[in-house]
PDB file of C-alpha atoms in Angstrom:
ATOM      1  CA  ASP A   1     320.532 109.863 148.079  1.00 58.00           C
ATOM      2  CA  GLY A   2     317.052 110.854 149.193  1.00 67.00           C
ATOM      3  CA  GLY A   3     316.554 111.718 152.811  1.00 94.00           C
ATOM      4  CA  ILE A   4     316.009 114.180 155.610  1.00 97.00           C
ATOM      5  CA  THR A   5     318.825 116.186 157.117  1.00 97.00           C
ATOM      6  CA  GLN A   6     318.832 118.132 160.349  1.00 98.00           C
ATOM      7  CA  SER A   7     321.428 120.540 161.646  1.00 97.00           C
ATOM      8  CA  PRO A   8     323.144 121.076 163.906  1.00 97.00           C
ATOM      9  CA  LYS A   9     323.483 117.734 165.669  1.00 96.00           C
ATOM     10  CA  TYR A  10     323.964 119.510 169.011  1.00 96.00           C
ATOM     11  CA  LEU A  11     322.832 123.026 169.882  1.00 95.00           C
ATOM     12  CA  PHE A  12     323.453 125.032 172.998  1.00 93.00           C
ATOM     13  CA  ARG A  13     321.119 127.820 174.004  1.00 90.00           C
ATOM     14  CA  LYS A  14     321.702 130.602 176.475  1.00 90.00           C
ATOM     15  CA  GLU A  15     318.845 131.983 178.523  1.00 86.00           C
ATOM     16  CA  GLY A  16     316.806 134.555 176.621  1.00 87.00           C
ATOM     17  CA  GLN A  17     318.165 133.419 173.275  1.00 92.00           C
ATOM     18  CA  ASN A  18     316.193 132.283 170.246  1.00 95.00           C
ATOM     19  CA  VAL A  19     317.705 129.395 168.305  1.00 96.00           C
ATOM     20  CA  THR A  20     316.739 127.861 164.956  1.00 97.00           C
ATOM     21  CA  LEU A  21     316.904 124.177 164.059  1.00 98.00           C
ATOM     22  CA  SER A  22     317.218 123.309 160.407  1.00 98.00           C
ATOM     23  CA  CYS A  23     315.316 120.549 158.595  1.00 98.00           C
ATOM     24  CA  GLU A  24     315.705 119.814 154.886  1.00 98.00           C
ATOM     25  CA  GLN A  25     314.267 116.980 152.778  1.00 97.00           C
ATOM     26  CA  ASN A  26     314.745 115.956 149.155  1.00 96.00           C
ATOM     27  CA  LEU A  27     312.021 113.312 149.136  1.00 95.00           C
ATOM     28  CA  ASN A  28     309.509 115.628 147.464  1.00 95.00           C
ATOM     29  CA  HIS A  29     307.116 115.140 150.383  1.00 95.00           C
ATOM     30  CA  ASP A  30     304.462 117.775 150.972  1.00 95.00           C
ATOM     31  CA  ALA A  31     303.901 117.172 154.688  1.00 95.00           C
ATOM     32  CA  MET A  32     306.565 117.823 157.306  1.00 96.00           C
ATOM     33  CA  TYR A  33     306.534 117.585 161.095  1.00 97.00           C
ATOM     34  CA  TRP A  34     308.462 118.631 164.186  1.00 98.00           C
ATOM     35  CA  TYR A  35     308.469 116.470 167.317  1.00 97.00           C
ATOM     36  CA  ARG A  36     310.028 116.807 170.719  1.00 97.00           C
ATOM     37  CA  GLN A  37     311.261 113.774 172.667  1.00 96.00           C
ATOM     38  CA  ASP A  38     312.137 113.886 176.345  1.00 93.00           C
ATOM     39  CA  PRO A  39     314.024 111.035 178.051  1.00 86.00           C
ATOM     40  CA  GLY A  40     311.885 107.940 178.466  1.00 79.00           C
ATOM     41  CA  GLN A  41     308.947 109.524 176.702  1.00 82.00           C
ATOM     42  CA  GLY A  42     307.307 109.249 173.340  1.00 86.00           C
ATOM     43  CA  LEU A  43     307.201 111.854 170.619  1.00 93.00           C
ATOM     44  CA  ARG A  44     305.099 114.957 171.081  1.00 94.00           C
ATOM     45  CA  LEU A  45     304.018 116.993 168.060  1.00 94.00           C
ATOM     46  CA  ILE A  46     305.109 120.644 168.014  1.00 97.00           C
ATOM     47  CA  TYR A  47     304.080 121.850 164.542  1.00 97.00           C
ATOM     48  CA  TYR A  48     303.252 120.338 161.201  1.00 95.00           C
ATOM     49  CA  SER A  49     302.912 121.612 157.668  1.00 96.00           C
ATOM     50  CA  GLN A  50     300.882 119.932 154.942  1.00 94.00           C
ATOM     51  CA  ILE A  51     301.948 122.266 152.152  1.00 95.00           C
ATOM     52  CA  VAL A  52     304.162 125.254 151.418  1.00 96.00           C
ATOM     53  CA  ASN A  53     303.147 128.468 153.187  1.00 96.00           C
ATOM     54  CA  ASP A  54     300.824 126.609 155.554  1.00 95.00           C
ATOM     55  CA  PHE A  55     301.444 125.146 158.998  1.00 96.00           C
ATOM     56  CA  GLN A  56     299.425 124.087 162.028  1.00 95.00           C
ATOM     57  CA  LYS A  57     300.095 123.934 165.764  1.00 95.00           C
ATOM     58  CA  GLY A  58     300.527 120.553 167.362  1.00 93.00           C
ATOM     59  CA  ASP A  59     300.056 119.591 170.985  1.00 91.00           C
ATOM     60  CA  ILE A  60     302.963 121.606 172.433  1.00 95.00           C
ATOM     61  CA  ALA A  61     303.425 124.623 170.132  1.00 97.00           C
ATOM     62  CA  GLU A  62     303.858 127.243 172.861  1.00 96.00           C
ATOM     63  CA  GLY A  63     307.344 128.737 172.801  1.00 96.00           C
ATOM     64  CA  TYR A  64     308.063 127.516 169.265  1.00 98.00           C
ATOM     65  CA  SER A  65     307.625 128.960 165.780  1.00 98.00           C
ATOM     66  CA  VAL A  66     308.052 127.599 162.253  1.00 98.00           C
ATOM     67  CA  SER A  67     308.021 128.700 158.630  1.00 98.00           C
ATOM     68  CA  ARG A  68     307.477 126.820 155.381  1.00 98.00           C
ATOM     69  CA  GLU A  69     308.638 129.005 152.529  1.00 98.00           C
ATOM     70  CA  LYS A  70     309.984 126.112 150.454  1.00 97.00           C
ATOM     71  CA  LYS A  71     308.799 122.548 150.035  1.00 97.00           C
ATOM     72  CA  GLU A  72     312.204 121.219 151.027  1.00 97.00           C
ATOM     73  CA  SER A  73     312.672 123.229 154.211  1.00 98.00           C
ATOM     74  CA  PHE A  74     310.826 123.419 157.539  1.00 98.00           C
ATOM     75  CA  PRO A  75     312.935 125.259 160.158  1.00 98.00           C
ATOM     76  CA  LEU A  76     311.921 125.356 163.813  1.00 98.00           C
ATOM     77  CA  THR A  77     312.724 128.297 166.084  1.00 98.00           C
ATOM     78  CA  VAL A  78     312.857 127.721 169.820  1.00 96.00           C
ATOM     79  CA  THR A  79     312.070 131.077 171.359  1.00 95.00           C
ATOM     80  CA  SER A  80     312.986 132.468 174.758  1.00 91.00           C
ATOM     81  CA  ALA A  81     309.374 131.848 175.779  1.00 89.00           C
ATOM     82  CA  GLN A  82     310.094 128.103 175.863  1.00 90.00           C
ATOM     83  CA  LYS A  83     311.298 127.744 179.439  1.00 88.00           C
ATOM     84  CA  ASN A  84     312.286 124.097 179.308  1.00 91.00           C
ATOM     85  CA  PRO A  85     313.757 123.538 175.842  1.00 94.00           C
ATOM     86  CA  THR A  86     316.247 120.772 176.671  1.00 95.00           C
ATOM     87  CA  ALA A  87     315.155 117.800 174.548  1.00 96.00           C
ATOM     88  CA  PHE A  88     315.798 115.788 171.405  1.00 97.00           C
ATOM     89  CA  TYR A  89     314.098 117.432 168.405  1.00 98.00           C
ATOM     90  CA  LEU A  90     313.044 115.301 165.466  1.00 98.00           C
ATOM     91  CA  CYS A  91     311.904 116.427 162.041  1.00 98.00           C
ATOM     92  CA  ALA A  92     309.892 114.099 159.836  1.00 97.00           C
ATOM     93  CA  SER A  93     308.244 114.074 156.445  1.00 96.00           C
ATOM     94  CA  ARG A  94     305.329 111.945 155.324  1.00 93.00           C
ATOM     95  CA  ASP A  95     305.228 109.561 152.392  1.00 90.00           C
ATOM     96  CA  PRO A  96     301.634 109.879 151.152  1.00 85.00           C
ATOM     97  CA  THR A  97     301.726 106.547 149.328  1.00 86.00           C
ATOM     98  CA  ARG A  98     302.477 104.614 152.521  1.00 80.00           C
ATOM     99  CA  GLU A  99     300.930 107.021 155.056  1.00 81.00           C
ATOM    100  CA  THR A 100     304.080 106.837 157.114  1.00 88.00           C
ATOM    101  CA  GLN A 101     306.611 109.309 158.400  1.00 93.00           C
ATOM    102  CA  TYR A 102     310.371 109.203 158.005  1.00 95.00           C
ATOM    103  CA  PHE A 103     312.674 110.947 160.453  1.00 97.00           C
ATOM    104  CA  GLY A 104     315.819 112.978 160.225  1.00 97.00           C
ATOM    105  CA  PRO A 105     318.754 112.243 162.544  1.00 97.00           C
ATOM    106  CA  GLY A 106     317.610 114.750 165.171  1.00 97.00           C
ATOM    107  CA  THR A 107     319.028 117.761 166.992  1.00 98.00           C
ATOM    108  CA  ARG A 108     319.819 117.643 170.684  1.00 97.00           C
ATOM    109  CA  LEU A 109     319.226 121.014 172.326  1.00 96.00           C
ATOM    110  CA  LEU A 110     320.889 121.827 175.613  1.00 93.00           C
ATOM    111  CA  VAL A 111     320.600 124.910 177.783  1.00 88.00           C
ATOM    112  CA  LEU A 112     323.751 126.566 179.119  1.00 84.00           C
TER     113      LEU A 112
ATOM    114  CA  GLN B   1     291.861 111.815 173.523  1.00 65.00           C
ATOM    115  CA  LYS B   2     293.761 109.806 170.953  1.00 70.00           C
ATOM    116  CA  GLU B   3     296.262 107.723 172.823  1.00 88.00           C
ATOM    117  CA  VAL B   4     298.649 104.919 172.104  1.00 93.00           C
ATOM    118  CA  GLU B   5     299.730 102.844 175.078  1.00 94.00           C
ATOM    119  CA  GLN B   6     302.711 100.540 175.396  1.00 93.00           C
ATOM    120  CA  ASN B   7     304.288  98.643 178.254  1.00 84.00           C
ATOM    121  CA  SER B   8     307.368 100.692 179.076  1.00 77.00           C
ATOM    122  CA  GLY B   9     309.373  97.616 179.990  1.00 82.00           C
ATOM    123  CA  PRO B  10     312.185  97.042 180.092  1.00 91.00           C
ATOM    124  CA  LEU B  11     311.651  93.725 178.376  1.00 96.00           C
ATOM    125  CA  SER B  12     314.562  91.338 178.554  1.00 97.00           C
ATOM    126  CA  VAL B  13     314.845  88.165 176.477  1.00 97.00           C
ATOM    127  CA  PRO B  14     317.730  85.755 175.836  1.00 98.00           C
ATOM    128  CA  GLU B  15     319.360  85.608 172.434  1.00 98.00           C
ATOM    129  CA  GLY B  16     317.411  83.386 170.056  1.00 98.00           C
ATOM    130  CA  ALA B  17     314.101  83.802 171.897  1.00 98.00           C
ATOM    131  CA  ILE B  18     310.915  85.465 170.654  1.00 98.00           C
ATOM    132  CA  ALA B  19     310.337  89.019 171.857  1.00 97.00           C
ATOM    133  CA  SER B  20     306.703  90.111 172.036  1.00 97.00           C
ATOM    134  CA  LEU B  21     305.844  93.804 172.114  1.00 97.00           C
ATOM    135  CA  ASN B  22     302.304  95.037 172.635  1.00 96.00           C
ATOM    136  CA  CYS B  23     300.404  98.232 171.950  1.00 96.00           C
ATOM    137  CA  THR B  24     296.814  99.420 172.350  1.00 96.00           C
ATOM    138  CA  TYR B  25     295.148 102.463 170.888  1.00 95.00           C
ATOM    139  CA  SER B  26     292.125 104.387 172.036  1.00 92.00           C
ATOM    140  CA  ASP B  27     290.496 105.746 168.890  1.00 87.00           C
ATOM    141  CA  ARG B  28     288.655 103.332 166.604  1.00 87.00           C
ATOM    142  CA  GLY B  29     289.124 105.846 163.790  1.00 86.00           C
ATOM    143  CA  SER B  30     292.776 104.968 163.538  1.00 87.00           C
ATOM    144  CA  GLN B  31     293.621 103.705 160.077  1.00 85.00           C
ATOM    145  CA  SER B  32     297.252 102.680 159.895  1.00 91.00           C
ATOM    146  CA  PHE B  33     299.782 101.322 162.363  1.00 95.00           C
ATOM    147  CA  PHE B  34     303.550 101.335 162.500  1.00 96.00           C
ATOM    148  CA  TRP B  35     306.449 100.035 164.505  1.00 97.00           C
ATOM    149  CA  TYR B  36     309.622 102.086 164.759  1.00 97.00           C
ATOM    150  CA  ARG B  37     312.926 101.031 166.272  1.00 98.00           C
ATOM    151  CA  GLN B  38     314.995 103.650 168.069  1.00 97.00           C
ATOM    152  CA  TYR B  39     318.541 103.003 169.175  1.00 97.00           C
ATOM    153  CA  SER B  40     319.833 105.082 172.073  1.00 93.00           C
ATOM    154  CA  GLY B  41     320.649 108.611 170.927  1.00 92.00           C
ATOM    155  CA  LYS B  42     319.345 107.989 167.403  1.00 96.00           C
ATOM    156  CA  SER B  43     316.157 108.830 165.548  1.00 97.00           C
ATOM    157  CA  PRO B  44     313.329 106.330 165.015  1.00 97.00           C
ATOM    158  CA  GLU B  45     313.490 104.110 161.934  1.00 96.00           C
ATOM    159  CA  LEU B  46     310.467 102.394 160.441  1.00 96.00           C
ATOM    160  CA  ILE B  47     310.556  98.608 160.630  1.00 96.00           C
ATOM    161  CA  MET B  48     306.949  97.524 160.031  1.00 95.00           C
ATOM    162  CA  SER B  49     303.648  98.928 158.858  1.00 95.00           C
ATOM    163  CA  ILE B  50     300.259  97.219 158.990  1.00 96.00           C
ATOM    164  CA  TYR B  51     296.939  98.427 157.663  1.00 93.00           C
ATOM    165  CA  SER B  52     294.471  95.530 157.912  1.00 93.00           C
ATOM    166  CA  ASN B  53     293.549  92.887 160.456  1.00 95.00           C
ATOM    167  CA  GLY B  54     295.776  89.864 160.694  1.00 96.00           C
ATOM    168  CA  ASP B  55     299.479  89.176 160.514  1.00 96.00           C
ATOM    169  CA  LYS B  56     302.176  90.702 158.363  1.00 96.00           C
ATOM    170  CA  GLU B  57     305.601  89.104 158.231  1.00 97.00           C
ATOM    171  CA  ASP B  58     308.900  90.640 157.145  1.00 96.00           C
ATOM    172  CA  GLY B  59     311.943  88.523 157.862  1.00 97.00           C
ATOM    173  CA  ARG B  60     312.212  87.960 161.610  1.00 98.00           C
ATOM    174  CA  PHE B  61     309.486  90.520 162.325  1.00 98.00           C
ATOM    175  CA  THR B  62     305.737  89.870 162.443  1.00 98.00           C
ATOM    176  CA  ALA B  63     303.199  92.601 163.083  1.00 98.00           C
ATOM    177  CA  GLN B  64     299.712  91.640 164.228  1.00 98.00           C
ATOM    178  CA  LEU B  65     296.634  93.873 164.151  1.00 97.00           C
ATOM    179  CA  ASN B  66     293.256  93.313 165.760  1.00 96.00           C
ATOM    180  CA  LYS B  67     291.027  96.323 165.168  1.00 94.00           C
ATOM    181  CA  ALA B  68     288.134  94.905 167.180  1.00 94.00           C
ATOM    182  CA  SER B  69     290.363  94.742 170.260  1.00 95.00           C
ATOM    183  CA  GLN B  70     292.300  97.895 169.254  1.00 95.00           C
ATOM    184  CA  TYR B  71     295.503  95.976 169.672  1.00 95.00           C
ATOM    185  CA  VAL B  72     298.758  95.882 167.733  1.00 97.00           C
ATOM    186  CA  SER B  73     301.738  93.685 168.454  1.00 97.00           C
ATOM    187  CA  LEU B  74     305.223  93.045 167.137  1.00 98.00           C
ATOM    188  CA  LEU B  75     306.962  89.700 167.371  1.00 98.00           C
ATOM    189  CA  ILE B  76     310.699  89.425 166.860  1.00 98.00           C
ATOM    190  CA  ARG B  77     311.842  85.874 166.240  1.00 98.00           C
ATOM    191  CA  ASP B  78     315.387  84.635 166.863  1.00 98.00           C
ATOM    192  CA  SER B  79     316.149  87.830 168.793  1.00 98.00           C
ATOM    193  CA  GLN B  80     319.692  89.157 168.442  1.00 98.00           C
ATOM    194  CA  PRO B  81     321.666  91.529 170.686  1.00 97.00           C
ATOM    195  CA  SER B  82     321.467  94.038 167.813  1.00 97.00           C
ATOM    196  CA  ASP B  83     317.680  94.112 168.327  1.00 98.00           C
ATOM    197  CA  SER B  84     318.235  95.798 171.692  1.00 97.00           C
ATOM    198  CA  ALA B  85     316.512  99.165 171.320  1.00 97.00           C
ATOM    199  CA  THR B  86     313.344 101.038 172.170  1.00 96.00           C
ATOM    200  CA  TYR B  87     310.369 100.117 169.995  1.00 97.00           C
ATOM    201  CA  LEU B  88     307.749 102.784 169.331  1.00 96.00           C
ATOM    202  CA  CYS B  89     304.216 101.947 168.278  1.00 96.00           C
ATOM    203  CA  ALA B  90     302.376 104.572 166.217  1.00 95.00           C
ATOM    204  CA  ALA B  91     298.855 104.972 164.882  1.00 94.00           C
ATOM    205  CA  THR B  92     297.597 107.450 162.323  1.00 89.00           C
ATOM    206  CA  TYR B  93     294.337 109.346 162.343  1.00 79.00           C
ATOM    207  CA  ASN B  94     293.147 111.162 159.251  1.00 72.00           C
ATOM    208  CA  ASN B  95     296.535 110.690 157.553  1.00 60.00           C
ATOM    209  CA  ASN B  96     298.059 113.818 159.013  1.00 68.00           C
ATOM    210  CA  ASP B  97     297.910 112.932 162.670  1.00 81.00           C
ATOM    211  CA  MET B  98     300.288 110.258 163.940  1.00 88.00           C
ATOM    212  CA  ARG B  99     300.302 109.374 167.616  1.00 91.00           C
ATOM    213  CA  PHE B 100     303.189 107.569 169.264  1.00 93.00           C
ATOM    214  CA  GLY B 101     303.392 105.391 172.315  1.00 93.00           C
ATOM    215  CA  ALA B 102     306.100 106.048 174.884  1.00 92.00           C
ATOM    216  CA  GLY B 103     308.021 103.010 173.671  1.00 94.00           C
ATOM    217  CA  THR B 104     309.088  99.648 175.052  1.00 95.00           C
ATOM    218  CA  ARG B 105     312.748  99.156 175.811  1.00 95.00           C
ATOM    219  CA  LEU B 106     313.974  95.728 174.697  1.00 96.00           C
ATOM    220  CA  THR B 107     317.225  94.123 175.834  1.00 97.00           C
ATOM    221  CA  VAL B 108     318.427  90.911 174.184  1.00 97.00           C
ATOM    222  CA  LYS B 109     321.004  89.176 176.340  1.00 96.00           C
ATOM    223  CA  PRO B 110     323.742  87.091 174.660  1.00 94.00           C
TER     224      PRO B 110
END
Protein backbone atom coordinates (compact mmCIF):
# COMPACT_ATOMS: atom_id res chain seq x y z
CA ASP A 1 0.00 0.00 0.00
CA GLY A 2 1.24 3.47 -0.87
CA GLY A 3 1.04 6.12 1.78
CA ILE A 4 2.59 8.36 4.38
CA THR A 5 3.48 7.15 7.84
CA GLN A 6 4.31 9.20 10.89
CA SER A 7 5.68 8.05 14.21
CA PRO A 8 5.18 8.10 17.05
CA LYS A 9 1.46 8.78 17.35
CA TYR A 10 2.01 10.52 20.70
CA LEU A 11 5.24 12.09 21.92
CA PHE A 12 6.05 13.59 25.26
CA ARG A 13 8.79 16.16 25.62
CA LYS A 14 10.53 17.33 28.75
CA GLU A 15 11.73 20.90 29.06
CA GLY A 16 15.09 21.45 27.39
CA GLN A 17 14.79 18.28 25.35
CA ASN A 18 15.02 17.93 21.58
CA VAL A 19 12.63 15.43 20.02
CA THR A 20 12.40 14.08 16.47
CA LEU A 21 9.19 13.25 14.61
CA SER A 22 9.44 10.72 11.82
CA CYS A 23 7.76 11.00 8.41
CA GLU A 24 8.13 8.39 5.67
CA GLN A 25 6.39 8.12 2.29
CA ASN A 26 6.45 5.48 -0.44
CA LEU A 27 4.50 7.51 -2.99
CA ASN A 28 7.64 8.56 -4.85
CA HIS A 29 6.74 12.22 -4.30
CA ASP A 30 9.52 14.78 -4.49
CA ALA A 31 7.93 17.48 -2.32
CA MET A 32 7.25 17.00 1.38
CA TYR A 33 5.88 19.34 4.04
CA TRP A 34 5.56 19.76 7.80
CA TYR A 35 2.59 21.58 9.32
CA ARG A 36 1.57 22.45 12.83
CA GLN A 37 -2.08 22.55 13.90
CA ASP A 38 -3.26 24.11 17.13
CA PRO A 39 -6.79 23.55 18.47
CA GLY A 40 -9.41 25.37 16.42
CA GLN A 41 -6.84 26.67 13.98
CA GLY A 42 -5.77 25.89 10.47
CA LEU A 43 -2.49 24.42 9.35
CA ARG A 44 0.66 26.49 9.56
CA LEU A 45 3.68 25.57 7.44
CA ILE A 46 6.90 24.83 9.34
CA TYR A 47 9.28 23.57 6.63
CA TYR A 48 9.03 22.11 3.18
CA SER A 49 11.36 20.26 0.85
CA GLN A 50 11.00 20.13 -2.92
CA ILE A 51 13.83 17.67 -3.50
CA VAL A 52 16.43 15.60 -1.68
CA ASN A 53 19.08 17.62 0.15
CA ASP A 54 17.06 20.82 -0.14
CA PHE A 55 14.53 22.38 2.22
CA GLN A 56 13.00 25.79 2.87
CA LYS A 57 11.60 27.55 5.93
CA GLY A 58 7.87 28.04 6.15
CA ASP A 59 5.96 30.60 8.18
CA ILE A 60 6.86 29.27 11.65
CA ALA A 61 10.29 27.62 11.31
CA GLU A 62 11.83 29.06 14.48
CA GLY A 63 12.59 26.34 17.01
CA TYR A 64 12.39 23.55 14.42
CA SER A 65 14.88 21.82 12.13
CA VAL A 66 14.60 19.27 9.33
CA SER A 67 16.73 17.11 7.06
CA ARG A 68 16.07 15.47 3.70
CA GLU A 69 18.76 12.90 3.07
CA LYS A 70 16.43 10.45 1.32
CA LYS A 71 13.45 10.98 -0.94
CA GLU A 72 11.27 8.85 1.30
CA SER A 73 12.09 10.51 4.61
CA PHE A 74 11.61 14.02 6.03
CA PRO A 75 12.14 14.03 9.82
CA LEU A 76 11.30 17.08 11.93
CA THR A 77 13.21 17.95 15.10
CA VAL A 78 11.51 20.12 17.70
CA THR A 79 14.33 21.82 19.55
CA SER A 80 14.42 23.24 23.06
CA ALA A 81 14.21 26.69 21.47
CA GLN A 82 10.55 26.02 20.63
CA LYS A 83 8.90 27.24 23.81
CA ASN A 84 5.35 26.23 23.00
CA PRO A 85 5.61 22.92 21.14
CA THR A 86 2.31 21.35 22.22
CA ALA A 87 0.38 20.79 18.98
CA PHE A 88 -0.67 18.28 16.34
CA TYR A 89 2.10 17.85 13.75
CA LEU A 90 1.20 16.79 10.23
CA CYS A 91 3.51 15.64 7.46
CA ALA A 92 2.38 15.78 3.85
CA SER A 93 3.69 15.00 0.41
CA ARG A 94 2.59 16.52 -2.87
CA ASP A 95 1.27 14.71 -5.91
CA PRO A 96 2.62 16.80 -8.81
CA THR A 97 0.04 15.47 -11.27
CA ARG A 98 -2.87 16.75 -9.18
CA GLU A 99 -1.10 19.63 -7.39
CA THR A 100 -2.49 18.40 -4.11
CA GLN A 101 -1.05 17.29 -0.81
CA TYR A 102 -1.73 14.07 1.06
CA PHE A 103 -1.28 13.83 4.81
CA GLY A 104 0.10 11.29 7.21
CA PRO A 105 -1.84 10.37 10.35
CA GLY A 106 -0.08 12.98 12.49
CA THR A 107 1.91 13.10 15.72
CA ARG A 108 0.53 14.74 18.83
CA LEU A 109 3.29 16.35 20.88
CA LEU A 110 2.74 17.09 24.53
CA VAL A 111 5.02 18.77 27.04
CA LEU A 112 5.57 17.17 30.45
CA GLN B 1 -0.54 38.30 2.48
CA LYS B 2 -1.99 35.14 1.00
CA GLU B 3 -4.97 34.23 3.09
CA VAL B 4 -7.82 31.79 2.97
CA GLU B 5 -10.86 32.67 5.04
CA GLN B 6 -13.67 30.42 6.19
CA ASN B 7 -16.61 30.85 8.53
CA SER B 8 -15.52 29.01 11.66
CA GLY B 9 -19.05 27.86 12.41
CA PRO B 10 -20.14 25.68 13.92
CA LEU B 11 -22.62 24.91 11.18
CA SER B 12 -25.45 22.63 12.17
CA VAL B 13 -27.83 21.00 9.69
CA PRO B 14 -30.43 18.23 10.06
CA GLU B 15 -29.84 14.85 8.48
CA GLY B 16 -30.83 14.84 4.82
CA ALA B 17 -30.38 18.60 4.37
CA ILE B 18 -27.85 20.42 2.19
CA ALA B 19 -24.79 21.76 3.99
CA SER B 20 -23.14 24.78 2.38
CA LEU B 21 -19.55 25.66 3.25
CA ASN B 22 -17.90 28.82 1.99
CA CYS B 23 -14.35 30.04 1.51
CA THR B 24 -12.69 33.16 0.13
CA TYR B 25 -9.09 33.71 -0.84
CA SER B 26 -7.07 36.87 -1.09
CA ASP B 27 -4.54 36.29 -3.85
CA ARG B 28 -5.76 36.24 -7.45
CA GLY B 29 -2.64 34.25 -8.34
CA SER B 30 -4.07 31.18 -6.70
CA GLN B 31 -4.36 28.34 -9.18
CA SER B 32 -5.94 25.32 -7.55
CA PHE B 33 -8.43 24.78 -4.75
CA PHE B 34 -9.17 21.89 -2.44
CA TRP B 35 -11.53 20.78 0.26
CA TYR B 36 -10.29 18.51 3.03
CA ARG B 37 -12.35 16.79 5.69
CA GLN B 38 -10.84 16.37 9.14
CA TYR B 39 -12.45 14.22 11.79
CA SER B 40 -11.63 15.06 15.40
CA GLY B 41 -8.13 13.86 16.29
CA LYS B 42 -7.40 12.70 12.74
CA SER B 43 -5.45 14.12 9.82
CA PRO B 44 -7.10 15.92 6.89
CA GLU B 45 -8.27 13.81 3.95
CA LEU B 46 -8.85 15.21 0.48
CA ILE B 47 -12.46 15.10 -0.67
CA MET B 48 -12.61 17.54 -3.60
CA SER B 49 -10.33 19.48 -5.89
CA ILE B 50 -11.33 22.16 -8.38
CA TYR B 51 -9.18 24.02 -10.87
CA SER B 52 -11.50 26.00 -13.16
CA ASN B 53 -14.56 28.18 -12.78
CA GLY B 54 -17.88 26.44 -12.37
CA ASP B 55 -19.16 23.38 -10.58
CA LYS B 56 -17.59 20.00 -10.03
CA GLU B 57 -19.68 17.15 -8.69
CA ASP B 58 -18.53 13.94 -7.01
CA GLY B 59 -21.30 11.90 -5.46
CA ARG B 60 -23.01 13.96 -2.76
CA PHE B 61 -20.33 16.65 -2.93
CA THR B 62 -20.27 19.66 -5.27
CA ALA B 63 -17.44 22.16 -5.32
CA GLN B 64 -18.03 25.58 -6.86
CA LEU B 65 -15.34 28.05 -7.93
CA ASN B 66 -15.72 31.68 -8.93
CA LYS B 67 -12.31 33.20 -9.60
CA ALA B 68 -13.71 36.66 -10.32
CA SER B 69 -15.21 36.78 -6.83
CA GLN B 70 -12.33 34.76 -5.31
CA TYR B 71 -14.85 32.41 -3.82
CA VAL B 72 -14.95 28.65 -3.36
CA SER B 73 -17.78 26.65 -1.87
CA LEU B 74 -18.63 23.07 -1.02
CA LEU B 75 -22.15 21.70 -1.02
CA ILE B 76 -22.96 18.43 0.70
CA ARG B 77 -26.30 17.00 -0.34
CA ASP B 78 -28.31 14.53 1.75
CA SER B 79 -26.05 15.25 4.73
CA GLN B 80 -25.37 12.29 7.02
CA PRO B 81 -24.21 12.21 10.65
CA SER B 82 -20.95 10.71 9.33
CA ASP B 83 -20.33 14.01 7.52
CA SER B 84 -19.88 15.71 10.89
CA ALA B 85 -16.30 16.98 10.81
CA THR B 86 -14.22 20.07 10.24
CA TYR B 87 -13.86 21.05 6.59
CA LEU B 88 -10.68 22.82 5.51
CA CYS B 89 -10.48 24.93 2.38
CA ALA B 90 -7.05 25.23 0.73
CA ALA B 91 -5.61 27.20 -2.16
CA THR B 92 -2.29 26.73 -3.88
CA TYR B 93 0.09 29.39 -5.10
CA ASN B 94 2.95 28.51 -7.41
CA ASN B 95 2.39 24.78 -6.83
CA ASN B 96 4.58 24.60 -3.77
CA ASP B 97 2.67 26.92 -1.50
CA MET B 98 -0.66 25.71 -0.13
CA ARG B 99 -2.60 27.92 2.24
CA PHE B 100 -5.33 26.57 4.49
CA GLY B 101 -8.33 28.20 6.07
CA ALA B 102 -9.00 27.66 9.76
CA GLY B 103 -11.83 25.28 8.92
CA THR B 104 -15.59 25.14 9.36
CA ARG B 105 -16.97 22.70 11.88
CA LEU B 106 -20.06 20.91 10.57
CA THR B 107 -22.52 18.97 12.73
CA VAL B 108 -25.24 16.88 11.09
CA LYS B 109 -28.00 16.10 13.56
CA PRO B 110 -29.95 12.82 13.19
